[in-house]
Each structure stands twice: as structure tokens, then as C-alpha cells.
XYZ file of C-alpha atoms in Angstrom:
321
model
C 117.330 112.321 69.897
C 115.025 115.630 69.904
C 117.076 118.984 69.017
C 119.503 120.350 71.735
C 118.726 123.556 72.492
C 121.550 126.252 73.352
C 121.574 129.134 76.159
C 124.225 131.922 77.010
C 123.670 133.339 80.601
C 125.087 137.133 80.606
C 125.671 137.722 84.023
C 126.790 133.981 85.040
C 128.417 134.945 88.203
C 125.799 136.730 90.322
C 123.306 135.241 92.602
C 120.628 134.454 90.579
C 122.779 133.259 87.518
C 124.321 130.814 89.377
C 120.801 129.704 90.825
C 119.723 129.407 86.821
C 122.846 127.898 86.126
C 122.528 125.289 88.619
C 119.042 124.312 87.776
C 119.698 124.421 83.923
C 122.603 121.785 84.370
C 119.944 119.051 85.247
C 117.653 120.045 81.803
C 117.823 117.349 79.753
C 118.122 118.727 75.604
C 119.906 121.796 76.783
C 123.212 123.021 76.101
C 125.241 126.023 78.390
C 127.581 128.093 76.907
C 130.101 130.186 78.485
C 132.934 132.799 77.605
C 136.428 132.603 79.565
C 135.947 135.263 82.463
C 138.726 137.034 81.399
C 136.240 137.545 77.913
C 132.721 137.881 80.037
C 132.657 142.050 79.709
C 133.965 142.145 75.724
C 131.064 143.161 73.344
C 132.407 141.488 70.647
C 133.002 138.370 72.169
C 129.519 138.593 73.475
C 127.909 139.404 70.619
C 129.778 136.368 68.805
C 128.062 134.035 70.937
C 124.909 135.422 71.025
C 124.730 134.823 67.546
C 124.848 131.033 68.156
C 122.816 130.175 70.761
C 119.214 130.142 70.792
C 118.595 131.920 74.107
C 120.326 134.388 76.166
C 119.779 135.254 80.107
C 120.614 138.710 81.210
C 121.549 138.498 84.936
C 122.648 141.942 85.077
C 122.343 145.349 86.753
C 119.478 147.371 84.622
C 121.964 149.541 82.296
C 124.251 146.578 81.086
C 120.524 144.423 80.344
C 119.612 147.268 78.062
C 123.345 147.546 76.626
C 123.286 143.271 76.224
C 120.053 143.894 74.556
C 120.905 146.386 71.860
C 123.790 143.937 71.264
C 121.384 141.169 70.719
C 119.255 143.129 68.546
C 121.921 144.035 66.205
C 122.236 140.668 64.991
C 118.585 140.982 63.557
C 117.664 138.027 61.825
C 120.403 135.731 64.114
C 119.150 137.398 67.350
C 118.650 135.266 70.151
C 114.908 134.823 72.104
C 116.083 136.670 75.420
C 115.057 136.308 79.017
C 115.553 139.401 81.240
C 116.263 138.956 85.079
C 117.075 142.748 85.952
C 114.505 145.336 85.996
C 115.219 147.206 82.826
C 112.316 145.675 80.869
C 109.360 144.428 82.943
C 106.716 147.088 81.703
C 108.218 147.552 78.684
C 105.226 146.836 76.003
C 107.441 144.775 73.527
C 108.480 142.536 76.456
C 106.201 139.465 77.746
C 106.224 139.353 81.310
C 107.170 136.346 82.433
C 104.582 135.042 85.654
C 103.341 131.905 83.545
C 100.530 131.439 86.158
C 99.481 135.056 85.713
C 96.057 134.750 83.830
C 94.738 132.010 81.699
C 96.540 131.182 78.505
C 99.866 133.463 79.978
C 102.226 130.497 79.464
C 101.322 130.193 75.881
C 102.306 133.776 75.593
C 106.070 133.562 76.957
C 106.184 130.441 74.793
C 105.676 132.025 71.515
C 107.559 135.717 73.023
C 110.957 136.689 71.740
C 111.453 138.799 74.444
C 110.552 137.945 78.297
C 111.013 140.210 81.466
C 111.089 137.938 84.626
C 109.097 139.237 87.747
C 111.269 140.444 90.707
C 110.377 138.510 93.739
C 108.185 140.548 95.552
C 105.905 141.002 92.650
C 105.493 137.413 92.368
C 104.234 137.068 95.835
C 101.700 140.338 95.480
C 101.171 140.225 92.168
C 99.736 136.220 92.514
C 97.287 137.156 95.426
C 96.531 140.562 93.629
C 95.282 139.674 89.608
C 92.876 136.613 90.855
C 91.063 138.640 93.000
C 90.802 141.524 90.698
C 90.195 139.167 87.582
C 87.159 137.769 89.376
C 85.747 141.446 90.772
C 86.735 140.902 94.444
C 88.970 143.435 94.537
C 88.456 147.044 92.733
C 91.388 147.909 90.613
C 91.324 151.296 92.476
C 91.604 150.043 95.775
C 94.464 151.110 98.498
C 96.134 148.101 98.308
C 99.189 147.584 101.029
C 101.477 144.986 100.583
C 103.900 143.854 103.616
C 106.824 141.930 102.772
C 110.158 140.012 104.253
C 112.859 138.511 102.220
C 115.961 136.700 102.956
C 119.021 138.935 102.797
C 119.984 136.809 99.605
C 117.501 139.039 97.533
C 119.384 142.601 97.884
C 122.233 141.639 95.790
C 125.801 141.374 96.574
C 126.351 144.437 99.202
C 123.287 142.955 101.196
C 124.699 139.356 101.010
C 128.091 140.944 102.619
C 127.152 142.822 105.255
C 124.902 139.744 106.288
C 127.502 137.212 105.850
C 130.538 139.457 106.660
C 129.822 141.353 109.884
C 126.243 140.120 110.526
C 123.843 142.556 109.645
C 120.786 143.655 111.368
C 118.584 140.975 112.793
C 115.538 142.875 110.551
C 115.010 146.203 109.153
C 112.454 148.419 107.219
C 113.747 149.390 103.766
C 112.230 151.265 100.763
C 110.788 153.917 102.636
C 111.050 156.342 100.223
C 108.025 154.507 98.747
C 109.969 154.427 95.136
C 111.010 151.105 95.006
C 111.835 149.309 91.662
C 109.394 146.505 91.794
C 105.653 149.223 92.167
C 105.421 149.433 88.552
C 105.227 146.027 87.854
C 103.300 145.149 90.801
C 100.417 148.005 89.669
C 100.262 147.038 86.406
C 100.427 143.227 86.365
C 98.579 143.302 89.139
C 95.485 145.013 87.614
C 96.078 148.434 90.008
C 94.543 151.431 88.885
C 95.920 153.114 92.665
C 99.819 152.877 93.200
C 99.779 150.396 96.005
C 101.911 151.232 99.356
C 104.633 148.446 99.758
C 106.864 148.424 102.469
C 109.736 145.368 101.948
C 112.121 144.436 104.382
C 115.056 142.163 105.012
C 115.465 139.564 107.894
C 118.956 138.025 108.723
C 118.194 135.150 107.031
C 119.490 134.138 103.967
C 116.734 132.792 101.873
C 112.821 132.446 102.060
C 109.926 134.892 101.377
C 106.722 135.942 102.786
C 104.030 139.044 101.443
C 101.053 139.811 102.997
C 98.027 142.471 102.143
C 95.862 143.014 104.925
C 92.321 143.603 103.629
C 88.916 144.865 105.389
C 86.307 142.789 103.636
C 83.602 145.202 103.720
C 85.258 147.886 101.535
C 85.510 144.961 98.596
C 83.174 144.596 95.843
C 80.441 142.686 97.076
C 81.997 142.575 100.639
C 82.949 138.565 100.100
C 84.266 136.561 103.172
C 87.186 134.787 103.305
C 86.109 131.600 101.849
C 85.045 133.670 98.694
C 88.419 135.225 98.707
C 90.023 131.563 98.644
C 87.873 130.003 96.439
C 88.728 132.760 93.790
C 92.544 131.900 94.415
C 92.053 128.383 93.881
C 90.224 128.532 91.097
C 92.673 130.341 89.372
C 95.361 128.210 89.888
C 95.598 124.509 88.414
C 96.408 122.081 90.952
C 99.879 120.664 90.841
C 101.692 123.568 89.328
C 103.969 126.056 91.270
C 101.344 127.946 92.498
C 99.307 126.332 94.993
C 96.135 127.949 97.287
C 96.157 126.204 100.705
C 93.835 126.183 103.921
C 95.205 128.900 106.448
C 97.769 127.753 109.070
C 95.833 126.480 111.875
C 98.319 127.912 114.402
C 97.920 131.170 112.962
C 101.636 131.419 112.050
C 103.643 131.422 109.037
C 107.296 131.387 108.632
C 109.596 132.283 105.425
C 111.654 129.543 105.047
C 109.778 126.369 104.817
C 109.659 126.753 101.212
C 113.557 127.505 100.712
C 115.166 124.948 97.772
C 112.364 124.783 95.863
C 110.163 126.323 92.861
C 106.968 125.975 94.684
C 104.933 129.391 96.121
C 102.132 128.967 98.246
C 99.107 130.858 98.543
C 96.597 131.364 102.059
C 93.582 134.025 102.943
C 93.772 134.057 106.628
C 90.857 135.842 107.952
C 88.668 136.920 111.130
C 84.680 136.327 110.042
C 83.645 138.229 112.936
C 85.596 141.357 112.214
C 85.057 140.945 109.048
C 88.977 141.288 108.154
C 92.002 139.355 106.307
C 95.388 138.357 105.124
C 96.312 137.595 101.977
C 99.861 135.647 102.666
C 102.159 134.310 99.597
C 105.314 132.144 100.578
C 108.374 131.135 98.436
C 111.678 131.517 98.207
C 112.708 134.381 96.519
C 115.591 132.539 95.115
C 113.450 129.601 94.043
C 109.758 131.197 92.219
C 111.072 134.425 93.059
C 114.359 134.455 91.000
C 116.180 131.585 89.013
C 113.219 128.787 89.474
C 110.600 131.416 87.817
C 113.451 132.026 85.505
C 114.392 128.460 84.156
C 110.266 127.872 84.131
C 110.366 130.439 81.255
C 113.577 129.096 79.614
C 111.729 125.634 79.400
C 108.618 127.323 77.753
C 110.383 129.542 75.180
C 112.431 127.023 74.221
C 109.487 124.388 73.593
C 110.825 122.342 76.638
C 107.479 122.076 78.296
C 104.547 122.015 77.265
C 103.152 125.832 77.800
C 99.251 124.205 77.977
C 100.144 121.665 80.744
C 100.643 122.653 84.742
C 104.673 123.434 85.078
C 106.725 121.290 86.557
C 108.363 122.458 90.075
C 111.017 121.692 92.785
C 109.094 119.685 95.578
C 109.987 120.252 99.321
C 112.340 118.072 100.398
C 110.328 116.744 103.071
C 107.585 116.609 100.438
């Protein structure tokens, strides 16, 4: 019998620990530990268990991540590898950040890392149609990027999931407005941006599923490519059979968020118009699934030697699939 590995989720009882939780349980060599709830906010007791378990996953607001951190790093030598869900830490330079798929050899990276920020949702989407494109000159790093996006209400956190659930919510509505929202730094800088992209989210009264989209005029790019070139970049970026996976555009010309919902998978399309010359870039997941807690346990199973960081990562199929 190989060497059970152990993991501590900080943070066990929000959305997306319970997602990592729940996907963790069916990990063979793994081993979750919990404290009593009445223990769950007590340093000390959080600290003791830190110190022996070989992981820990912070599923908490951005201040308590950085507090759990500091507590972690106190142990020194007995310090646990850590994997960050909240946005304290994703540009941080002595974190890895944690988008396996990102550029060649990137999975090696969060294998060998101590210390891993996982992507927010929406970067996922953007920031997997973004890099490729920029990686293989298609796309100038200074260009005004836009990115559209829709999420489930699932992905704003416990007030959003309320007013959905509770007293309905809007049917869909703009938010972010202010053009300051947490996940632009990541986005710009994992993405290869130069130029602080415009990104306008928003939240459909749904509860789960993903789409972002970044409309592009063809002859501003590098070289003015066509659609095909854009999708041929894509694919070649991505190794068949892993999470991320480039697909023909919908021939109906329609794409909706939730066909995806349930599983790790994220799929990527360039629809485009050859005689105007414009496109679409359109990513699809579920922001609980690659977005959140599938993205999440992904990394867990690489830093913990689980899977093997060279090969293409395993994923939740469809159920129809």
C-alpha cells in the first residue's frame, strides 16, 4: 500500500470547501482531517493540526487566508504545502498559480510548489483563451482586450446564494461596474496583458454553469489571422483528453452555461464571421467544477504526487458523456 497522504481544509463549510471536500472523499491514498466546529476558528487548535497533515486548503475570505498562512508558516520546518482558494495570494511572486494547463511544463511547477494560489473562475475561462493566443503572437500583449462573462449565482458567495435561493433574485444583472473587480490582476498578468483588460461579469438566476467571451476584430491582431488560425493555436496548446478541450464552434450559433455543470471539464470555441472579418472567443465550465473545487482538487492531486504532473489530468466527464 503506497503512503496515505493527509489534508486539512480551513474553511470546510463554504461553497467551494464542501465542493473539494466532496470530490476529495472519492481520492484513493488520501486522508481528511477535520476539527470539531465548535474548534474550527481556534488558532491553536488550527495550528496543531496543521502541523500534521501534509496539505492544507484555505477556503476562506482573503484576510483569514493570509492570517491561516502566517499560522502555517510559523511551524517552519513542519509547515504544511498549502493550496489557496481566496484571492489573497494569486499574484503574489512566492505563490505558484495554480491553472495546470496554463503553459507548457505549468503542472510540473504546482507539483514541486509549496505554496499554490488557485485561479478564481472567471480567470480560468479568460485567462485559457487569453495566454495561447498571446504565447503564439496572435494576440499583442497590449491589446484592449474585453472579456464578457455570466456565472451561476453559486459563484458570489453566500449573500448571492441567499438572495437567489431565498427571495429569488434578479433573473440577470450587470455587476462590477466599478471596473475594480478582484479577479483583473490575475487575469492581466497570467494572461500575458500588458493593457488592463475591461471585464464586465454578471450573474444569471441560475445556480451553477459558466460562460466568457472576448469579442475580437481580426484585423487589429498580429498578422490579422482568421478564425481557423485562432483555433488551431488553441488546440495546439492544449493536449487532448485533459480538462481543457478546443472544440468546433456550435453550429447553431448558440451556447448555453450549464451543459457543463457537475463536471471538471472547460471547453474552449473561436466562433467567427470570415466575411467581417470578426470573432468570439467563448470558454464554458462550471465555475464550481474547473472554476472552483475541481481546479482545486486537480492541484491537491499534483502537489501531493497523486498524478502524474507530465501526463494529461484526469477530469469529471459529462454525465451524458
Amino acid at each position: 500500500m503506497g503512503t496515505i497522504r493527509s489534508v486539512f481544509i480551513d474553511g470546510e463549510a463554504g461553497t467551494t470547501g464542501l465542493g473539494i471536500r466532496e470530490r476529495l472523499l472519492s481520492v484513493p491514498g488520501l486522508q481528511l482531517r477535520s476539527l470539531p466546529e465548535e474548534r474550527r476558528k481556534d488558532p491553536v487548535a488550527r495550528r496543531d493540526i496543521m502541523a500534521e497533515v501534509d496539505l492544507v486548503v484555505l477556503c476562506l475570505p482573503d484576510a483569514a487566508a493570509k492570517e491561516s498562512t502566517a499560522l502555517a508558516d510559523s511551524l517552519g520546518h513542519d509547515a504544511p504545502r498549502l493550496l489557496d482558494a481566496s484571492t489573497a495570494h494569486r499574484v503574489h511572486p512566492d505563490w505558484t498559480y495554480g491553472f495546470a494547463e496554463m503553459t507548457p511544463g505549468h503542472a510540473a511547477r504546482i507539483a514541486a510548489a509549496r505554496k499554490v494560489a488557485n485561479p478564481g473562475c472567471y480567470p480560468t475561462g479568460a485567462i485559457g483563451l487569453i495566454r495561447p493566443l498571446v504565447d503564439a503572437g496572435l494576440l499583442a500583449p497590449d491589446h484592449p482586450v474585453t472579456i464578457n462573462a455570466v456565472s451561476g449565482y453559486s459563484g458570489g458567495g453566500k449573500a448571492m446564494i441567499a438572495a437567489h435561493e431565498e427571495s429569488g433574485g434578479p433573473a440577470f444583472e450587470l455587476y462590477g461596474l466599478g471596473l475594480e473587480h478582484k479577479h483583473l490582476p490575475e487575469t492581466q498578468a497570467y494572461g500575458g496583458l500588458t493593457r488592463r483588460p475591461i471585464f464586465v461579469p454578471s450573474v444569471g438566476h441560475y445556480r451553477q454553469g459558466m460562460l466568457v467571451s472576448i469579442p475580437l476584430h481580426l484585423d487589429t491582431l498580429p498578422g490579422k489571422p482568421s478564425g481557423e488560425d485562432l483555433h488551431a493555436a488553441l488546440a495546439a496548446h492544449y493536449p487532448a483528453g485533459g480538462q481543457v478541450r478546443v472544440l468546433p464552434p456550435e453550429a447553431s450559433g448558440k451556447l448555453e452555461p450549464e451543459a457543463l455543470n457537475g463536471t471538471d471539464i472547460m471547453e474552449l470555441r473561436v466562433h467567427h464571421n470570415a466575411a467581417h472579418r470578426q470573432a468570439v472567443l467563448v470558454a464554458r465550465l462550471d465555475n464550481l467544477g474547473k472554476g472552483a473545487s475541481g481546479g482545486a482538487v486537480q492541484n491537491i492531486r499534483l502537489m501531493l504526487g497523486l498524478e502524474d504532473a507530465a501526463a494529461a489530468p484526469a477530469a469529471r466527464e459529462p454525465a451524458h458523456a
